[in-house]
Short mmCIF file of C-alpha atoms in Angstrom, two decimals:
data_model
loop_
_atom_site.label_atom_id
_atom_site.label_comp_id
_atom_site.label_asym_id
_atom_site.label_seq_id
_atom_site.Cartn_x
_atom_site.Cartn_y
_atom_site.Cartn_z
CA UNK A 28 82.91 -16.26 78.05
CA UNK A 29 81.72 -12.92 79.25
CA UNK A 30 81.73 -12.02 82.90
CA UNK A 31 80.15 -8.92 84.27
CA UNK A 32 80.74 -6.87 87.29
CA UNK A 33 79.01 -3.72 88.34
CA UNK A 34 79.38 -1.28 91.20
CA UNK A 35 76.99 1.50 92.07
CA UNK A 36 78.68 4.52 93.58
CA UNK A 37 77.01 7.69 94.68
CA UNK A 38 79.05 10.80 94.11
CA UNK A 39 79.89 12.69 97.28
CA UNK A 40 80.86 15.84 95.43
CA UNK A 41 77.53 17.61 95.86
CA UNK A 42 77.37 21.19 94.68
CA UNK A 43 76.66 23.99 97.10
CA UNK A 44 74.36 25.43 94.47
CA UNK A 45 70.69 24.71 95.15
CA UNK A 46 69.32 22.16 92.72
CA UNK A 47 65.86 23.28 91.67
CA UNK A 48 65.55 20.81 88.81
CA UNK A 49 64.40 17.35 89.88
CA UNK A 50 64.68 15.81 86.42
CA UNK A 51 66.67 12.59 86.11
CA UNK A 52 68.95 11.49 83.27
CA UNK A 53 70.90 8.32 82.49
CA UNK A 54 73.89 8.67 80.16
CA UNK A 55 75.75 5.61 78.90
CA UNK A 56 79.37 6.06 77.86
CA UNK A 57 79.61 8.97 80.30
CA UNK A 58 83.25 8.55 81.31
CA UNK A 59 84.69 10.22 78.22
CA UNK A 60 83.97 11.78 74.86
CA UNK A 61 80.52 12.83 73.74
CA UNK A 62 78.76 10.96 76.54
CA UNK A 63 80.79 12.80 79.18
CA UNK A 64 80.10 16.14 77.50
CA UNK A 65 76.37 15.43 77.58
CA UNK A 66 76.41 14.30 81.22
CA UNK A 67 78.22 17.48 82.31
CA UNK A 68 75.93 19.83 80.40
CA UNK A 69 72.85 18.14 81.87
CA UNK A 70 74.51 18.68 85.25
CA UNK A 71 74.69 22.37 84.43
CA UNK A 72 70.94 22.24 83.88
CA UNK A 73 70.47 20.83 87.38
CA UNK A 74 69.73 17.23 86.46
CA UNK A 75 70.41 14.22 88.59
CA UNK A 76 72.68 12.37 86.18
CA UNK A 77 73.55 8.69 86.42
CA UNK A 78 76.90 8.27 84.67
CA UNK A 79 77.33 4.78 83.19
CA UNK A 80 80.55 3.43 81.71
CA UNK A 81 83.42 0.95 81.99
CA UNK A 82 86.18 3.35 82.98
CA UNK A 83 86.30 3.53 86.75
CA UNK A 84 88.64 4.28 89.63
CA UNK A 85 87.68 0.83 90.89
CA UNK A 86 90.37 -1.25 89.20
CA UNK A 87 89.08 -4.71 88.34
CA UNK A 88 90.02 -6.84 85.37
CA UNK A 89 86.40 -7.87 84.88
CA UNK A 90 85.05 -4.33 84.74
CA UNK A 91 87.90 -2.69 82.87
CA UNK A 92 89.58 -3.77 79.70
CA UNK A 93 91.70 -0.72 79.14
CA UNK A 94 93.55 -2.31 76.25
CA UNK A 95 90.36 -1.99 74.19
CA UNK A 96 90.04 1.73 74.90
CA UNK A 97 91.63 4.32 72.67
CA UNK A 98 94.64 5.95 74.34
CA UNK A 99 94.20 9.29 76.08
CA UNK A 100 96.53 11.56 78.03
CA UNK A 101 97.69 9.92 81.26
CA UNK A 102 96.87 13.04 83.28
CA UNK A 103 93.15 12.86 82.45
CA UNK A 104 90.71 11.28 84.90
CA UNK A 105 88.19 9.90 82.42
CA UNK A 106 86.17 7.77 84.79
CA UNK A 107 82.51 7.68 85.65
CA UNK A 108 83.41 8.86 89.17
CA UNK A 109 85.10 12.03 87.90
CA UNK A 110 82.21 12.66 85.50
CA UNK A 111 79.73 12.36 88.38
CA UNK A 112 81.82 14.73 90.51
CA UNK A 113 81.88 17.32 87.76
CA UNK A 114 78.11 16.98 87.27
CA UNK A 115 77.68 17.84 90.95
CA UNK A 116 80.15 20.72 90.76
CA UNK A 117 78.06 22.22 87.99
CA UNK A 118 74.91 22.28 90.10
CA UNK A 119 73.43 18.87 89.35
CA UNK A 120 73.71 15.62 91.26
CA UNK A 121 76.11 13.14 89.74
CA UNK A 122 75.91 9.43 90.48
CA UNK A 123 78.56 7.07 89.11
CA UNK A 124 77.57 3.62 87.91
CA UNK A 125 80.62 1.68 86.66
CA UNK A 126 79.43 -1.23 84.56
CA UNK A 127 80.03 -3.43 81.54
CA UNK A 128 77.08 -2.97 79.21
CA UNK A 129 78.09 -5.94 77.07
CA UNK A 130 76.16 -8.08 79.54
CA UNK A 131 72.48 -7.84 78.59
CA UNK A 132 71.25 -8.05 82.18
CA UNK A 133 73.20 -5.04 83.45
CA UNK A 134 71.16 -2.23 81.90
CA UNK A 135 67.88 -3.75 83.16
CA UNK A 136 69.20 -3.86 86.72
CA UNK A 137 70.68 -0.37 86.61
CA UNK A 138 67.62 1.34 85.17
CA UNK A 139 65.42 -0.38 87.72
CA UNK A 140 67.75 0.96 90.42
CA UNK A 141 67.46 4.47 88.98
CA UNK A 142 63.67 4.35 88.95
CA UNK A 143 63.48 2.81 92.41
CA UNK A 144 65.67 5.62 93.76
CA UNK A 145 64.21 8.54 91.84
CA UNK A 146 60.69 7.54 90.80
CA UNK A 147 61.21 9.01 87.32
CA UNK A 148 63.40 8.91 84.23
CA UNK A 149 63.30 12.03 82.05
CA UNK A 150 66.25 11.61 79.69
CA UNK A 151 68.04 8.50 78.44
CA UNK A 152 71.17 9.13 76.36
CA UNK A 153 72.80 6.16 74.63
CA UNK A 154 76.39 7.11 73.84
CA UNK A 155 78.38 4.00 74.84
CA UNK A 156 80.61 2.59 72.12
CA UNK A 157 83.36 -0.04 71.94
CA UNK A 158 86.64 0.75 70.24
CA UNK A 159 87.24 -1.53 67.23
CA UNK A 160 90.26 -3.85 67.47
CA UNK A 161 91.99 -2.28 64.48
CA UNK A 162 91.80 0.64 62.06
CA UNK A 163 88.19 1.41 61.18
CA UNK A 164 88.95 1.96 57.51
CA UNK A 165 89.07 -1.05 55.21
CA UNK A 166 87.21 -3.33 52.82
CA UNK A 167 84.58 -5.35 54.65
CA UNK A 168 85.83 -8.70 53.28
CA UNK A 169 89.23 -8.05 54.83
CA UNK A 170 87.82 -7.26 58.26
CA UNK A 171 86.87 -10.10 60.56
CA UNK A 172 83.62 -10.40 62.45
CA UNK A 173 85.33 -8.79 65.41
CA UNK A 174 84.87 -5.47 63.58
CA UNK A 175 81.12 -6.06 63.39
CA UNK A 176 80.99 -7.06 67.05
CA UNK A 177 83.03 -4.03 68.09
CA UNK A 178 80.90 -1.39 66.39
CA UNK A 179 77.50 -3.08 66.65
CA UNK A 180 77.43 -4.83 70.01
CA UNK A 181 77.59 -2.03 72.58
CA UNK A 182 77.09 0.48 69.76
CA UNK A 183 73.82 -1.06 68.55
CA UNK A 184 72.62 -4.09 70.49
CA UNK A 185 73.04 -2.41 73.85
CA UNK A 186 71.37 0.77 72.59
CA UNK A 187 68.31 -1.33 71.83
CA UNK A 188 68.63 -3.04 75.22
CA UNK A 189 68.79 0.29 77.04
CA UNK A 190 65.78 1.67 75.18
CA UNK A 191 63.77 -1.49 75.78
CA UNK A 192 64.58 -1.42 79.49
CA UNK A 193 64.08 2.32 79.90
CA UNK A 194 60.87 2.83 77.92
CA UNK A 195 58.42 1.63 80.64
CA UNK A 196 59.96 4.02 83.18
CA UNK A 197 59.79 6.91 80.75
CA UNK A 198 56.18 6.13 79.88
CA UNK A 199 55.38 6.17 83.60
CA UNK A 200 57.25 9.46 83.99
CA UNK A 201 55.25 11.02 81.16
CA UNK A 202 52.01 9.97 82.86
CA UNK A 203 52.98 11.49 86.19
CA UNK A 204 54.92 14.55 84.97
CA UNK A 205 52.48 15.96 82.45
CA UNK A 206 54.46 19.16 81.76
CA UNK A 207 57.61 17.21 80.79
CA UNK A 208 58.26 15.21 77.63
CA UNK A 209 60.77 12.41 78.38
CA UNK A 210 63.49 12.08 75.76
CA UNK A 211 65.44 9.10 74.44
CA UNK A 212 68.50 10.44 72.62
CA UNK A 213 70.57 8.05 70.50
CA UNK A 214 74.06 9.25 69.57
CA UNK A 215 74.53 8.44 65.90
CA UNK A 216 76.64 10.06 63.18
CA UNK A 217 76.64 11.18 59.56
CA UNK A 218 77.68 7.60 58.84
CA UNK A 219 73.99 6.79 59.04
CA UNK A 220 73.40 8.87 55.91
CA UNK A 221 76.62 8.56 53.92
CA UNK A 222 79.51 6.11 53.65
CA UNK A 223 81.95 6.54 56.54
CA UNK A 224 84.89 4.32 57.61
CA UNK A 225 83.54 0.89 56.66
CA UNK A 226 80.44 -1.17 55.94
CA UNK A 227 79.79 -2.41 59.49
CA UNK A 228 79.99 1.13 60.86
CA UNK A 229 77.49 2.50 58.34
CA UNK A 230 75.04 -0.34 58.95
CA UNK A 231 75.16 0.30 62.69
CA UNK A 232 74.57 4.03 62.41
CA UNK A 233 71.76 3.62 59.88
CA UNK A 234 70.17 1.12 62.27
CA UNK A 235 70.39 3.63 65.13
CA UNK A 236 68.57 6.18 62.99
CA UNK A 237 65.90 3.64 62.08
CA UNK A 238 65.54 2.68 65.73
CA UNK A 239 64.73 6.29 66.60
CA UNK A 240 62.10 6.41 63.86
CA UNK A 241 60.40 3.12 64.66
CA UNK A 242 60.41 3.71 68.43
CA UNK A 243 58.78 7.08 67.84
CA UNK A 244 55.78 5.40 66.21
CA UNK A 245 55.15 3.33 69.33
CA UNK A 246 56.15 5.89 71.99
CA UNK A 247 54.49 9.02 70.65
CA UNK A 248 51.09 8.03 72.01
CA UNK A 249 52.75 7.74 75.42
CA UNK A 250 54.24 11.28 75.15
CA UNK A 251 57.84 10.02 75.00
CA UNK A 252 60.14 11.45 72.30
CA UNK A 253 63.05 9.82 70.47
CA UNK A 254 65.87 11.59 68.63
CA UNK A 255 68.90 10.41 66.65
CA UNK A 256 71.63 13.00 67.24
CA UNK A 257 74.47 13.73 64.81
CA UNK A 258 77.52 15.45 66.30
CA UNK A 259 80.10 16.74 63.83
CA UNK A 260 83.84 16.20 64.01
CA UNK A 261 84.41 16.11 67.78
CA UNK A 262 87.51 16.96 69.79
CA UNK A 263 87.25 13.99 72.12
CA UNK A 264 90.08 13.11 74.46
CA UNK A 265 91.11 10.20 72.21
CA UNK A 266 91.02 12.25 69.00
CA UNK A 267 93.14 14.97 70.59
CA UNK A 268 95.63 12.32 71.73
CA UNK A 269 95.82 10.94 68.19
CA UNK A 270 96.69 14.41 66.94
CA UNK A 271 99.45 14.68 69.53
CA UNK A 272 100.73 11.22 68.57
CA UNK A 273 100.78 12.13 64.88
CA UNK A 274 98.24 9.49 63.85
CA UNK A 275 95.19 11.71 63.38
CA UNK A 276 95.81 12.85 59.80
CA UNK A 277 96.02 9.35 58.34
CA UNK A 278 93.12 7.99 60.39
CA UNK A 279 90.80 10.91 59.63
CA UNK A 280 91.75 11.63 56.04
CA UNK A 281 93.47 14.90 56.99
CA UNK A 282 90.45 16.51 58.63
CA UNK A 283 91.25 19.65 60.60
CA UNK A 284 90.52 18.72 64.21
CA UNK A 285 91.16 22.29 65.36
CA UNK A 286 87.88 23.19 63.67
CA UNK A 287 86.00 20.41 65.46
CA UNK A 288 83.28 20.61 68.07
CA UNK A 289 83.75 19.99 71.78
CA UNK A 290 81.81 17.20 73.51
CA UNK A 291 80.01 19.96 75.44
CA UNK A 292 78.40 21.13 72.19
CA UNK A 293 76.48 17.85 71.93
CA UNK A 294 75.54 18.21 75.58
CA UNK A 295 74.08 21.64 74.95
CA UNK A 296 72.06 20.20 72.09
CA UNK A 297 70.55 17.52 74.34
CA UNK A 298 69.81 20.11 77.03
CA UNK A 299 68.15 22.42 74.51
CA UNK A 300 66.01 19.61 73.13
CA UNK A 301 64.95 18.45 76.59
CA UNK A 302 63.90 22.00 77.47
CA UNK A 303 61.47 22.32 74.55
CA UNK A 304 57.97 23.05 75.82
CA UNK A 305 54.61 21.54 75.06
CA UNK A 306 54.48 19.34 71.98
CA UNK A 307 57.56 20.96 70.41
CA UNK A 308 59.76 17.99 71.29
CA UNK A 309 57.18 15.37 70.33
CA UNK A 310 56.84 17.01 66.92
CA UNK A 311 60.51 16.23 66.31
CA UNK A 312 60.27 12.66 67.58
CA UNK A 313 61.90 10.10 65.32
CA UNK A 314 63.97 12.65 63.47
CA UNK A 315 67.69 12.98 62.88
CA UNK A 316 68.91 16.20 64.49
CA UNK A 317 72.34 17.65 63.71
CA UNK A 318 74.06 19.35 66.65
CA UNK A 319 75.42 22.25 64.59
CA UNK A 320 72.05 22.85 62.93
CA UNK A 321 70.22 22.75 66.27
CA UNK A 322 72.64 25.39 67.60
CA UNK A 323 71.47 27.90 65.03
CA UNK A 324 67.82 26.99 65.44
CA UNK A 325 67.71 26.84 69.25
CA UNK A 326 70.36 29.52 69.85
CA UNK A 327 73.26 27.92 71.68
CA UNK A 328 76.99 27.88 70.98
CA UNK A 329 80.03 25.73 71.56
CA UNK A 330 82.28 26.58 74.51
CA UNK A 331 84.19 29.15 72.45
CA UNK A 332 81.00 31.06 71.64
CA UNK A 333 81.04 29.85 68.02
CA UNK A 334 78.36 28.04 66.05
CA UNK A 335 80.39 25.77 63.73
CA UNK A 336 78.92 24.66 60.39
CA UNK A 337 77.14 21.37 59.92
CA UNK A 338 79.07 18.63 58.13
CA UNK A 339 76.52 18.89 55.31
CA UNK A 340 77.08 22.64 54.98
CA UNK A 341 79.11 23.96 52.08
CA UNK A 342 81.18 25.80 54.69
CA UNK A 343 82.40 22.40 55.88
CA UNK A 344 82.30 20.31 52.70
CA UNK A 345 84.18 22.65 50.38
CA UNK A 346 87.25 23.39 52.59
CA UNK A 347 87.59 19.79 53.77
CA UNK A 348 86.89 17.83 50.60
CA UNK A 349 86.50 19.91 47.45
CA UNK A 350 89.18 22.58 47.82
CA UNK A 351 92.03 20.12 48.59
CA UNK A 352 91.21 18.14 45.46
CA UNK A 353 91.03 21.29 43.33
CA UNK A 354 94.36 22.50 44.71
CA UNK A 355 96.04 19.19 43.90
CA UNK A 356 94.77 19.32 40.35
CA UNK A 357 95.51 23.02 39.79
CA UNK A 358 98.77 22.92 41.77
CA UNK A 359 97.98 26.23 43.41
CA UNK A 360 95.94 27.35 46.44
CA UNK A 361 92.32 28.42 46.43
CA UNK A 362 92.21 32.24 46.73
CA UNK A 363 91.25 33.61 50.14
CA UNK A 364 88.36 35.58 48.68
CA UNK A 365 86.76 32.26 47.76
CA UNK A 366 87.68 30.42 50.98
CA UNK A 367 86.37 33.23 53.16
CA UNK A 368 83.03 33.62 51.38
CA UNK A 369 81.62 30.11 51.23
CA UNK A 370 77.91 30.27 52.14
CA UNK A 371 76.48 28.27 55.03
CA UNK A 372 74.18 26.36 52.70
CA UNK A 373 72.93 22.94 53.82
CA UNK A 374 73.18 20.29 51.14
CA UNK A 375 69.84 18.41 51.03
CA UNK A 376 69.96 14.97 52.66
CA UNK A 377 69.02 13.35 49.34
CA UNK A 378 72.13 14.85 47.74
CA UNK A 379 74.42 14.33 50.73
CA UNK A 380 73.52 10.64 50.86
CA UNK A 381 73.55 9.92 47.15
CA UNK A 382 77.18 9.63 46.10
CA UNK A 383 80.36 7.83 47.12
CA UNK A 384 82.75 9.38 49.64
CA UNK A 385 85.04 12.02 48.08
CA UNK A 386 88.13 9.77 48.08
CA UNK A 387 86.22 7.16 46.02
CA UNK A 388 84.46 9.56 43.64
CA UNK A 389 85.73 8.98 40.09
CA UNK A 390 82.91 10.82 38.33
#
C-alpha cells in the first residue's frame, strides 16, 4: 500500500544577482545525479527552477525511503532543498518540492502549483529514477518483477505522467510566449539503442526514446519540443562512492570513471538546447540527442573545459571495449601511438545498435 506525502518549500537562498530570465523549469530527480546537475545549470541561466525529488531535509518515513537509494558520501547534502539553494546562488530562483512521484496524483498537483504561481512552464526535465533492489546485471528470468517495477515505474510510468500533466501548461506557454519554444527533455541512455545491464532496463530506455518521438508528432503543431537526452558515463555522487568502496569495477565492467562526464555536462546540454532560437529546437523535436555530441555542435564543455567523446565514438569504444580484449589475447599492451591517435569517429546508430554487447560477442 503506497502512501504519499509532499511538502512544498520555497528556497530562501535568493541570489543577489539580478535575475533577468523569467523562464520556468521543473526538474524531477533534482536532489542528486544528472537531475541535480541540470537544475543547477538552468539556475546559472537565470531560470526559476522547481526541484522535485524524494531526498529532503524534512525527515519523514513516508517521503523518504533512504534504504532504496544508492549510498553516497555522508558529508554530501543531496536534498532538494540544497539543490534549490544552489540554483539561487547561481543567479536563478530555486524552489524545493520534496515529493514521492510513485503516487500518480502528485505530479498533477505539483505542476498545477507551478503554473498557478508562475503562469508559464518553459522546460520540463524528467530525470527521476528508482534504484533497483539488487545488481542491475543478470538474466531476466532470474530477476523478479521488482526489477521491472524499479526501473520502469518512476523511470517510465512517472515520466509519462509528468509529460501528460505538463503538456497543457507548456502548450499555453508557447501560445503566450511566442519567442520561446518550450522543451520537454527526457533523460534516457544508450541502453535505448544497445543492450545495457538487463532486459527491463533496455525496454524502459527504448520506451523513453519512443515517447519523445510520438509526443513530438502531437506537440509540434503547438510549438512544444521533445528531446530524449543521452548522457555518457557520468560521475554521479553514487558512482563516485562505488569507486571509493571498491565496487565500481565489477558493477560497471571495469569502465574508467575518471574519464566520465560530470552531471553539469548534461545540464549545459539542456541549457544549450533551450536557448536555440526560432524553429531550431522544433526541428530537433523527437530526436535522440547525445550530450557529448551536442557539446561539439553547440560549443560547450564539461566543467574541466574538455569535450569528452560520445559513447558511440571510436575514441570511447576502442579504449574501453576493443583494446582490453586485444591485450588479453595478445598478452601485451596496445602501443601508445595507436591509443593516442584514435579518431573521434561516430559509429552509425545502425551499427552501434546491431550487435550484442562486447562481453557477449562470440563472433
